[in-house]
Amino acid sequence: MAPRAGAPERSAAAGFVLLTLAAGQFLMALDSSVMNVSIATVADDVGTTVAGIQGAITAYTLVMAMFMIPGGKVGALIGRKRAFTIGCGVYGCGSLTTALAPNLPVLLLGWSFLEGIGAALILPAIVALVAGNFAAERRPAAYGLVAAAGAAAIAVGPLIGGVATTYFSWRWVFAGEVAIVVGILVLTRRIADAPTDQRPRIDLVGAVLSALGLGVFVYGVLRSSEWGWFLPKPDAPAWLGISLVVWLMLAGLLLIRLFLHWEAHLVEQRREPLVDPVLLRNRQLTGGLTMFFFQYLVQMGVFFLVPLYLSVALGLSALKTGVRILPLSLTLLAAAILIPRLLPDVSPRRVVRLGILFLFAGALVLLAALDTNAGAEIVTVPLLLIGLGMGALASQLGAVTVSAVPDEQSAEVGGIQNAVTNLGASIGTALAGSILVAALTSSFLTGIAQNPAIPDQVKSQATVRLESGVPFLSDAQLRTALDQAGTSTEVSRAALDANAAARLDGLRAALAILALTALLAMFFTQRIPTKQPRSTEHA
């Protein structure tokens, strides 16, 4: 695909185009990290729980995952630039709704739904617009800088959230996003549209099947902490004695299988599929997509757990939590930008494998450092390692996937890539949360049962009331609840001790799962190429 006539060629004009597209990527990634340090504050402000905000975060990435592939096709139908512009408008409306949200339902509408739909139009369009505005030899650097903008958003997100929450309000973050959207729309006029050879029809059946399959599967994972992974919790829905989570996940997989079968049928009928099945047989592309999935699963799991430890277990403010996460942010950004610049000919497979090892080592070190007497300083070295791993992966994977296909399929690949990353992010957040709650509940109830200071009647009541799940509470929150219940000093002290130990057990269990997931990713790196892609042009 050659850039259309009038596409920016002068460096200043090209800089404006790159700034616009990078700002769009920055904005999309920002929402995935900016509010994690303010979960407790947001929950209190809109009258919900930490689990409610976790659900909103997961739903945001889930909506993106569900509609990202159809969003790429919409761009091919109406034009990439128009899709990008409309997506920014929808996203801006969602940000404004979130900034003004009085309760969780309105927050879900603005943050999870409207912003998710806007992102599903924006992200695939960015991939195609880079190809349409830059000559082939300049595209790898442009893709790298756009990816670095996403890394930068993850890097500064916790700090932005911490400053806004501490000195102003978390709502100002979303109000600021509205201002960024306005700036992007002003600059969009400098972008040349990415030309398309044809105006495809949207495969509505495929769009419904893919969205339902991804949605049902991840919804099952999200409900696992409340319903149980396999054996149903008390009063949880079940079928044939098995938790509904299992059936939802199986139903999701079945729908995805039907989607793939339908796409193959369309190809046989010489009709246009939503996703060309040939793409899924591309070894390099599927290798890159698999790594994207594992990266975002571990990444978002870590970004959910570490702020909980700092803000809830240790009681740090949102600002101090953001500052403590900064080591991860800095090394992530440094690796994402410097590896391509200093090592332009390095083997992508080698960098990806080193990145996975850094993720594994960071999770393992943090797991070993967690202790009842540990402070906030223990997260520094693990976060440095995890940030290096994330940055190393970010520096390679975008070029790996985009270079695997011809230019005319770049938006289609962009849709699939962003669907996979957001699917990984959804599962990572939900998996970390469910493992955390399960281990926390088991540890807390065991601690209560083994403590002789607690009367048997209290033990029985705790077992019945908390069997479905113990909330992740700070000492201050639990102490307030115990005081309101009129609990004796001795029982309160025992409950506080059990809660402190259980919090750490929950965090350790979730971190162990993330570490094992990172290690599992190592077995899928063989499909990553050993040589750097030099052009997105294909025969």
Coordinates of C-alpha atoms in Angstrom, one line a residue:
M1 CA 0.0 0.0 0.0
A2 CA 1.5 3.3 -1.0
P3 CA 0.7 6.5 0.8
R4 CA -2.0 8.4 -1.0
A5 CA -1.1 11.7 -2.8
G6 CA -0.9 14.5 -0.3
A7 CA 0.2 12.3 2.5
P8 CA 2.6 14.2 4.7
E9 CA 6.2 13.9 3.6
R10 CA 7.9 16.8 5.3
S11 CA 9.3 16.0 8.7
A12 CA 7.2 18.7 10.5
A13 CA 3.9 17.5 8.9
A14 CA 4.9 13.9 9.6
G15 CA 5.6 14.8 13.1
F16 CA 2.1 16.2 13.6
V17 CA 0.6 13.0 12.1
L18 CA 2.7 10.8 14.4
L19 CA 1.9 13.0 17.4
T20 CA -1.9 12.6 16.7
L21 CA -1.7 8.8 16.3
A22 CA 0.6 8.4 19.3
A23 CA -1.8 10.6 21.4
G24 CA -4.6 8.3 20.5
Q25 CA -2.6 5.2 21.5
F26 CA -1.6 7.0 24.7
L27 CA -5.2 7.8 25.6
M28 CA -6.3 4.2 25.0
A29 CA -3.6 2.7 27.2
L30 CA -4.0 5.4 29.9
D31 CA -7.3 4.1 31.1
S32 CA -5.8 0.7 31.7
S33 CA -3.5 1.9 34.4
V34 CA -4.5 5.4 35.7
M35 CA -7.2 4.3 38.0
N36 CA -5.6 1.2 39.6
V37 CA -4.0 3.4 42.3
S38 CA -7.4 4.9 43.1
I39 CA -9.6 1.9 43.2
A40 CA -10.6 2.3 46.9
T41 CA -11.3 6.1 46.4
V42 CA -13.4 5.6 43.3
A43 CA -15.3 2.8 45.0
D44 CA -16.2 5.0 48.0
D45 CA -17.1 8.0 45.8
V46 CA -19.6 6.1 43.6
G47 CA -21.0 4.0 46.4
T48 CA -19.6 0.6 45.4
T49 CA -16.9 -1.9 46.4
V50 CA -13.4 -2.7 45.2
A51 CA -15.0 -5.7 43.3
G52 CA -17.3 -3.3 41.6
I53 CA -14.5 -1.1 40.3
Q54 CA -12.5 -4.3 39.3
G55 CA -15.6 -5.2 37.3
A56 CA -15.6 -1.8 35.6
I57 CA -11.9 -2.1 34.7
T58 CA -12.4 -5.6 33.4
A59 CA -15.6 -4.7 31.5
Y60 CA -13.7 -1.8 29.8
T61 CA -11.1 -4.1 28.3
L62 CA -13.8 -6.8 27.7
V63 CA -15.9 -4.4 25.5
M64 CA -12.8 -3.5 23.6
A65 CA -11.9 -7.2 23.1
M66 CA -15.5 -8.0 21.9
F67 CA -15.8 -5.2 19.4
M68 CA -12.2 -4.7 18.2
I69 CA -12.4 -7.0 15.2
P70 CA -15.7 -5.6 13.9
G71 CA -14.2 -2.1 14.6
G72 CA -11.4 -2.8 12.1
K73 CA -14.0 -3.8 9.5
V74 CA -16.0 -0.6 10.1
G75 CA -12.8 1.4 9.3
A76 CA -12.5 -0.5 6.0
L77 CA -16.1 0.3 5.3
I78 CA -16.3 4.0 6.1
G79 CA -12.6 5.0 5.9
R80 CA -9.9 4.7 8.6
K81 CA -9.7 8.4 9.2
R82 CA -13.4 8.7 9.7
A83 CA -13.5 5.7 12.0
F84 CA -10.7 7.2 14.0
T85 CA -12.5 10.5 14.2
I86 CA -15.9 9.0 15.2
G87 CA -14.1 6.7 17.7
C88 CA -12.5 9.8 19.4
G89 CA -15.9 11.5 19.6
V90 CA -17.5 8.4 21.2
Y91 CA -14.6 8.0 23.6
G92 CA -14.7 11.7 24.6
C93 CA -18.5 11.3 25.4
G94 CA -17.6 8.3 27.5
S95 CA -14.9 10.2 29.4
L96 CA -17.3 13.1 30.1
T97 CA -20.0 10.7 31.3
T98 CA -17.4 9.0 33.6
A99 CA -16.2 12.3 35.0
L100 CA -19.7 13.1 36.1
A101 CA -20.8 9.6 37.1
P102 CA -22.8 9.6 40.4
N103 CA -22.9 5.8 40.8
L104 CA -21.6 2.6 39.4
P105 CA -24.2 2.1 36.6
V106 CA -23.4 5.5 35.1
L107 CA -19.6 4.8 35.5
L108 CA -20.1 1.5 33.7
L109 CA -21.9 3.2 30.8
G110 CA -19.3 5.9 30.4
W111 CA -16.0 4.1 31.2
S112 CA -16.7 0.5 30.3
F113 CA -19.1 0.8 27.4
L114 CA -18.7 4.2 25.6
E115 CA -15.0 4.4 26.0
G116 CA -14.7 0.7 25.1
I117 CA -16.7 1.2 21.8
G118 CA -14.6 4.3 21.0
A119 CA -11.4 2.4 21.5
A120 CA -12.6 -0.4 19.3
L121 CA -12.8 2.1 16.4
I122 CA -9.6 4.0 17.2
L123 CA -7.0 1.3 17.7
P124 CA -7.4 -0.7 14.5
A125 CA -7.5 2.6 12.5
I126 CA -4.2 3.7 14.0
V127 CA -2.4 0.7 12.5
A128 CA -3.8 1.4 9.0
L129 CA -3.2 5.1 9.3
V130 CA 0.5 4.7 10.1
A131 CA 0.8 2.6 6.9
G132 CA -1.2 5.1 4.9
N133 CA 0.9 8.2 6.0
F134 CA 4.4 6.9 6.1
A135 CA 6.6 5.4 3.4
A136 CA 7.5 1.7 3.8
E137 CA 11.0 2.4 5.1
R138 CA 9.7 4.8 7.8
R139 CA 6.9 2.6 9.1
P140 CA 8.9 0.4 11.5
A141 CA 10.1 3.5 13.4
A142 CA 6.6 5.0 13.4
Y143 CA 5.0 1.8 14.7
G144 CA 7.7 1.7 17.4
L145 CA 7.0 5.3 18.5
V146 CA 3.3 4.6 18.6
A147 CA 3.9 1.5 20.8
A148 CA 6.2 3.6 23.0
A149 CA 3.3 6.1 23.5
G150 CA 1.2 3.2 24.9
A151 CA 4.1 2.2 27.1
A152 CA 4.4 5.8 28.3
A153 CA 0.7 5.9 29.2
I154 CA 1.2 2.8 31.4
A155 CA 4.3 4.4 32.8
V156 CA 2.8 7.7 33.9
G157 CA -0.7 6.4 34.5
P158 CA -0.3 5.5 38.2
L159 CA 1.4 8.8 38.9
I160 CA -1.3 10.8 37.1
G161 CA -4.0 8.9 39.0
G162 CA -2.2 9.4 42.3
V163 CA -1.7 13.1 41.9
A164 CA -5.2 13.7 40.7
T165 CA -6.8 11.7 43.5
T166 CA -4.6 13.1 46.2
Y167 CA -4.8 16.8 45.4
F168 CA -7.9 17.1 43.2
S169 CA -10.3 14.3 42.3
W170 CA -10.1 11.1 40.2
R171 CA -12.8 12.7 38.1
W172 CA -10.3 15.3 36.8
V173 CA -8.4 12.4 35.0
F174 CA -11.4 11.8 32.8
A175 CA -12.1 15.5 32.3
G176 CA -8.5 15.7 31.1
E177 CA -9.1 12.9 28.7
V178 CA -11.9 15.0 27.1
A179 CA -9.4 17.8 26.6
I180 CA -7.0 15.4 25.0
V181 CA -9.7 14.1 22.7
V182 CA -10.5 17.7 21.5
G183 CA -6.8 18.2 20.8
I184 CA -6.6 15.0 18.8
L185 CA -9.7 16.0 16.7
V186 CA -8.1 19.3 15.9
L187 CA -4.9 17.6 14.7
T188 CA -6.7 14.9 12.8
R189 CA -7.2 17.1 9.7
R190 CA -3.5 16.7 8.9
I191 CA -3.8 13.0 8.6
A192 CA -4.2 11.5 5.1
D193 CA -6.8 8.7 5.0
A194 CA -5.5 5.1 4.4
P195 CA -6.8 4.2 0.9
T196 CA -8.6 0.9 0.5
D197 CA -9.0 -1.1 -2.7
Q198 CA -12.5 -2.1 -1.9
R199 CA -15.4 -1.4 0.4
P200 CA -16.1 -4.6 2.2
R201 CA -19.4 -5.7 3.7
I202 CA -19.4 -6.4 7.4
D203 CA -20.0 -10.0 8.3
L204 CA -22.7 -9.5 10.9
V205 CA -23.0 -13.2 11.8
G206 CA -19.3 -13.4 12.4
A207 CA -19.3 -10.1 14.4
V208 CA -22.1 -11.5 16.7
L209 CA -20.4 -14.9 17.1
S210 CA -17.0 -13.4 17.9
A211 CA -18.3 -10.8 20.3
L212 CA -20.5 -13.3 22.1
G213 CA -17.8 -15.9 22.3
L214 CA -15.2 -13.6 23.8
G215 CA -17.8 -11.9 26.1
V216 CA -19.3 -15.1 27.5
F217 CA -15.9 -16.7 28.1
V218 CA -14.4 -13.7 30.0
Y219 CA -17.7 -13.1 31.9
G220 CA -17.3 -16.6 33.2
V221 CA -13.8 -15.9 34.4
L222 CA -14.9 -12.6 36.0
R223 CA -17.6 -14.3 38.0
S224 CA -15.3 -17.0 39.3
S225 CA -14.4 -15.2 42.5
E226 CA -18.1 -15.1 43.5
W227 CA -19.4 -18.3 42.0
G228 CA -16.3 -20.6 42.3
W229 CA -14.1 -22.0 39.6
F230 CA -15.4 -25.5 39.6
L231 CA -17.4 -26.3 42.8
P232 CA -20.1 -23.7 43.3
K233 CA -20.0 -21.5 46.3
P234 CA -23.0 -21.2 48.6
D235 CA -26.1 -19.7 46.8
A236 CA -24.1 -19.5 43.6
P237 CA -25.7 -20.7 40.3
A238 CA -24.7 -24.2 39.2
W239 CA -25.7 -26.9 36.7
L240 CA -25.2 -30.6 37.3
G241 CA -23.4 -29.7 40.5
I242 CA -20.7 -27.7 38.7
S243 CA -20.2 -23.9 38.9
L244 CA -21.8 -21.9 36.1
V245 CA -18.3 -20.5 35.5
V246 CA -17.2 -23.7 33.8
W247 CA -20.3 -23.8 31.6
L248 CA -19.9 -20.1 30.6
M249 CA -16.3 -20.7 29.6
L250 CA -17.2 -23.8 27.6
A251 CA -20.0 -21.9 25.9
G252 CA -17.6 -19.1 25.0
L253 CA -15.2 -21.6 23.5
L254 CA -18.0 -23.2 21.5
L255 CA -19.1 -19.9 20.1
I256 CA -15.5 -19.0 19.1
R257 CA -15.3 -22.4 17.4
L258 CA -18.6 -21.7 15.5
F259 CA -17.2 -18.3 14.6
L260 CA -14.1 -19.9 13.0
H261 CA -16.2 -22.4 11.2
W262 CA -18.5 -19.7 9.8
E263 CA -15.5 -17.7 8.6
A264 CA -14.1 -20.7 6.8
H265 CA -17.6 -21.3 5.2
L266 CA -17.7 -17.7 3.9
V267 CA -14.3 -18.1 2.3
E268 CA -15.5 -21.3 0.6
Q269 CA -18.5 -19.3 -0.7
R270 CA -16.1 -16.6 -2.0
R271 CA -17.7 -14.1 0.4
E272 CA -15.9 -11.7 2.7
P273 CA -15.2 -13.0 6.2
L274 CA -14.7 -10.9 9.3
V275 CA -11.3 -12.6 9.8
D276 CA -9.6 -14.4 7.0
P277 CA -8.8 -17.9 8.3
V278 CA -5.5 -17.8 6.5
L279 CA -4.3 -15.2 8.9
L280 CA -4.6 -17.7 11.8
R281 CA -2.3 -20.1 10.0
N282 CA 0.4 -17.5 9.7
R283 CA 3.1 -18.8 12.1
Q284 CA 4.7 -15.4 12.8
L285 CA 1.4 -13.6 13.3
T286 CA 0.0 -16.2 15.7
G287 CA 3.3 -16.3 17.6
G288 CA 3.2 -12.5 18.1
L289 CA -0.5 -12.6 19.1
T290 CA 0.2 -15.4 21.7
M291 CA 2.9 -13.3 23.2
F292 CA 0.7 -10.2 23.3
F293 CA -1.9 -12.3 25.1
F294 CA 0.5 -13.5 27.8
Q295 CA 2.1 -10.0 28.2
Y296 CA -1.2 -8.3 28.9
L297 CA -2.5 -11.1 31.1
V298 CA 0.5 -10.8 33.4
Q299 CA 0.8 -7.0 33.0
M300 CA -2.7 -6.2 34.1
G301 CA -2.7 -8.8 36.8
V302 CA 0.4 -7.1 38.3
F303 CA -1.2 -3.7 37.9
F304 CA -4.2 -4.9 39.8
L305 CA -2.3 -6.6 42.7
V306 CA 0.5 -4.3 43.5
P307 CA -1.6 -1.1 44.0
L308 CA -3.9 -3.2 46.2
Y309 CA -0.9 -4.2 48.4
L310 CA 0.3 -0.6 48.6
S311 CA -3.0 1.2 49.1
V312 CA -5.0 -1.3 51.1
A313 CA -2.6 -3.6 52.9
L314 CA -0.1 -0.8 53.7
G315 CA -2.6 2.1 53.7
L316 CA -0.5 4.4 51.3
S317 CA -2.3 7.3 49.7
A318 CA -3.0 7.2 45.9
L319 CA -0.1 9.6 45.3
K320 CA 2.4 7.5 47.3
T321 CA 1.2 4.4 45.6
G322 CA 1.8 6.0 42.2
V323 CA 5.3 7.0 43.3
R324 CA 6.1 3.5 44.5
I325 CA 5.0 2.1 41.1
L326 CA 7.2 4.5 39.2
P327 CA 10.3 2.2 39.0
L328 CA 8.2 -0.2 36.9
S329 CA 7.0 2.7 34.8
L330 CA 10.5 4.1 34.1
T331 CA 12.1 0.8 33.2
L332 CA 9.2 -0.2 31.0
L333 CA 9.4 3.1 29.0
A334 CA 13.2 2.9 28.8
A335 CA 13.3 -0.6 27.5
A336 CA 10.5 0.0 25.0
I337 CA 12.3 3.0 23.4
L338 CA 16.0 2.2 23.9
I339 CA 16.1 -1.5 22.8
P340 CA 15.0 -0.7 19.1
R341 CA 17.3 2.3 19.1
L342 CA 20.5 0.8 20.6
L343 CA 20.0 -2.8 19.2
P344 CA 18.3 -2.4 15.9
D345 CA 19.5 -5.9 14.6
V346 CA 18.8 -7.9 17.8
S347 CA 16.9 -11.1 17.5
P348 CA 13.2 -10.5 18.4
R349 CA 12.9 -14.0 19.8
R350 CA 15.9 -13.4 22.1
V351 CA 14.4 -10.1 23.4
V352 CA 11.0 -11.7 23.9
R353 CA 12.5 -14.6 25.9
L354 CA 14.5 -12.2 28.0
G355 CA 11.4 -10.1 28.6
I356 CA 9.5 -13.2 29.8
L357 CA 12.3 -14.1 32.1
F358 CA 12.3 -10.6 33.6
L359 CA 8.5 -10.9 34.2
F360 CA 8.9 -14.3 35.9
A361 CA 11.9 -13.1 38.0
G362 CA 10.1 -9.9 39.1
A363 CA 7.0 -11.8 40.2
L364 CA 9.1 -14.4 42.0
V365 CA 11.1 -11.8 43.9
L366 CA 8.0 -9.9 44.9
L367 CA 6.4 -13.2 46.0
A368 CA 9.4 -14.0 48.2
A369 CA 9.6 -10.5 49.7
L370 CA 6.0 -10.3 50.9
D371 CA 5.9 -10.6 54.7
T372 CA 3.8 -9.3 57.6
N373 CA 6.6 -6.9 58.6
A374 CA 7.4 -5.8 55.0
G375 CA 7.0 -2.2 53.9
A376 CA 6.5 -0.4 50.6
E377 CA 10.2 -0.6 49.7
I378 CA 10.0 -4.3 48.9
V379 CA 8.2 -3.6 45.6
T380 CA 11.1 -1.5 44.1
V381 CA 13.4 -4.3 42.8
P382 CA 10.6 -6.6 41.6
L383 CA 8.9 -3.7 39.8
L384 CA 12.2 -2.7 38.1
L385 CA 12.4 -6.3 36.8
I386 CA 8.8 -6.5 35.7
G387 CA 9.1 -3.1 33.9
L388 CA 12.1 -4.3 32.0
G389 CA 10.2 -7.4 30.9
M390 CA 7.1 -5.4 29.8
G391 CA 9.3 -2.9 27.9
A392 CA 11.3 -5.6 26.2
L393 CA 8.1 -7.3 24.9
A394 CA 6.6 -3.9 23.8
S395 CA 9.7 -3.1 21.8
Q396 CA 9.3 -6.1 19.6
L397 CA 5.8 -7.5 19.4
G398 CA 4.1 -4.7 17.4
A399 CA 6.6 -5.0 14.5
V400 CA 6.4 -8.8 14.6
T401 CA 2.7 -8.9 14.0
V402 CA 2.4 -6.0 11.5
S403 CA 5.3 -7.3 9.4
A404 CA 3.7 -10.8 9.2
V405 CA 1.0 -9.7 6.6
P406 CA 0.7 -7.4 3.6
D407 CA -0.1 -3.8 4.1
E408 CA -3.7 -4.1 3.0
Q409 CA -4.4 -6.4 5.9
S410 CA -2.8 -4.1 8.5
A411 CA -6.1 -2.8 9.9
E412 CA -7.5 -6.4 10.1
V413 CA -4.4 -7.5 12.0
G414 CA -4.7 -4.3 14.2
G415 CA -8.2 -5.4 15.1
I416 CA -7.2 -9.0 16.0
Q417 CA -4.1 -7.8 17.8
N418 CA -6.0 -5.4 20.0
A419 CA -8.7 -7.9 20.6
V420 CA -6.1 -10.4 21.9
T421 CA -4.4 -7.8 24.1
N422 CA -7.6 -6.7 25.7
L423 CA -8.8 -10.3 26.1
G424 CA -5.5 -11.0 27.9
A425 CA -6.0 -7.8 30.0
S426 CA -9.6 -8.8 31.0
I427 CA -8.5 -12.4 31.9
G428 CA -5.5 -11.1 33.8
T429 CA -7.4 -8.7 36.0
A430 CA -10.2 -11.2 36.6
L431 CA -7.9 -14.2 37.2
A432 CA -5.7 -12.2 39.7
G433 CA -8.8 -10.9 41.5
S434 CA -10.5 -14.3 41.8
I435 CA -7.3 -16.1 43.0
L436 CA -6.7 -13.3 45.5
V437 CA -10.2 -13.6 46.9
A438 CA -10.1 -17.5 47.0
A439 CA -6.8 -17.6 48.8
L440 CA -7.7 -14.7 51.1
T441 CA -11.0 -16.4 52.2
S442 CA -9.3 -19.8 52.8
S443 CA -6.5 -18.3 54.8
F444 CA -8.8 -16.0 56.9
L445 CA -11.2 -18.7 57.8
T446 CA -8.3 -21.0 58.7
G447 CA -6.8 -18.4 60.9
I448 CA -10.1 -17.7 62.7
A449 CA -10.7 -21.4 63.2
Q450 CA -7.3 -22.0 64.7
N451 CA -7.3 -19.1 67.1
P452 CA -8.4 -20.1 70.7
A453 CA -9.2 -16.5 71.5
I454 CA -12.2 -16.5 69.3
P455 CA -15.4 -18.2 70.7
D456 CA -16.8 -21.2 68.8
Q457 CA -20.0 -19.3 68.1
V458 CA -18.1 -16.5 66.4
K459 CA -16.1 -19.1 64.3
S460 CA -19.3 -20.7 63.2
Q461 CA -20.9 -17.4 62.2
A462 CA -17.8 -16.3 60.3
T463 CA -17.6 -19.6 58.4
V464 CA -21.2 -19.3 57.3
R465 CA -21.2 -15.6 56.4
L466 CA -17.8 -15.5 54.7
E467 CA -17.6 -18.8 52.9
S468 CA -18.6 -17.1 49.7
G469 CA -15.7 -14.7 49.8
V470 CA -13.8 -12.4 52.2
P471 CA -13.4 -8.9 50.9
F472 CA -9.9 -7.4 50.6
L473 CA -10.1 -4.9 53.5
S474 CA -7.5 -2.6 55.1
D475 CA -7.0 -2.8 58.9
A476 CA -8.9 0.5 59.2
Q477 CA -11.9 -0.8 57.3
L478 CA -12.0 -4.0 59.2
R479 CA -11.6 -2.2 62.6
T480 CA -14.5 0.1 61.7
A481 CA -16.7 -2.9 60.8
L482 CA -15.8 -4.7 64.0
D483 CA -16.5 -1.7 66.2
Q484 CA -19.9 -1.3 64.6
A485 CA -20.6 -4.9 65.4
G486 CA -19.7 -4.4 69.0
T487 CA -16.9 -7.0 68.9
S488 CA -14.7 -7.4 72.0
T489 CA -11.1 -6.2 72.0
E490 CA -9.7 -9.6 72.1
V491 CA -11.7 -10.9 69.2
S492 CA -11.1 -7.8 67.2
R493 CA -7.3 -8.2 67.6
A494 CA -7.5 -11.8 66.5
A495 CA -9.6 -10.9 63.5
L496 CA -7.2 -8.1 62.5
D497 CA -4.2 -10.5 62.8
A498 CA -6.0 -13.1 60.7
N499 CA -6.9 -10.5 58.1
A500 CA -3.3 -9.2 57.8
A501 CA -2.0 -12.7 57.3
A502 CA -4.8 -13.6 54.8
R503 CA -4.2 -10.5 52.7
L504 CA -0.6 -11.6 52.2
D505 CA -1.6 -15.2 51.4
G506 CA -4.0 -14.0 48.8
L507 CA -1.4 -11.7 47.2
R508 CA 1.1 -14.5 47.2
A509 CA -1.3 -17.0 45.6
A510 CA -2.2 -14.5 42.8
L511 CA 1.4 -13.6 42.2
A512 CA 2.4 -17.3 42.0
I513 CA -0.3 -17.8 39.3
L514 CA 1.0 -14.8 37.3
A515 CA 4.6 -16.1 37.6
L516 CA 3.6 -19.5 36.4
T517 CA 1.7 -17.9 33.5
A518 CA 4.8 -15.9 32.5
L519 CA 6.9 -19.1 32.5
L520 CA 4.2 -20.9 30.4
A521 CA 4.6 -18.2 27.8
M522 CA 8.2 -19.3 27.2
F523 CA 7.0 -22.5 25.5
F524 CA 5.3 -20.4 22.8
T525 CA 8.2 -18.2 21.8
Q526 CA 9.4 -20.5 19.0
R527 CA 7.2 -18.8 16.5
I528 CA 8.8 -15.4 17.1
P529 CA 11.3 -14.7 14.2
T530 CA 15.0 -14.5 14.9
K531 CA 15.6 -11.6 12.4
Q532 CA 14.2 -8.0 12.6
P533 CA 11.5 -7.2 10.0
R534 CA 12.7 -4.4 7.7
S535 CA 9.6 -3.7 5.7
T536 CA 5.9 -4.3 5.7
E537 CA 5.9 -4.8 1.9
H538 CA 5.1 -8.3 0.8
A539 CA 5.0 -10.1 -2.5

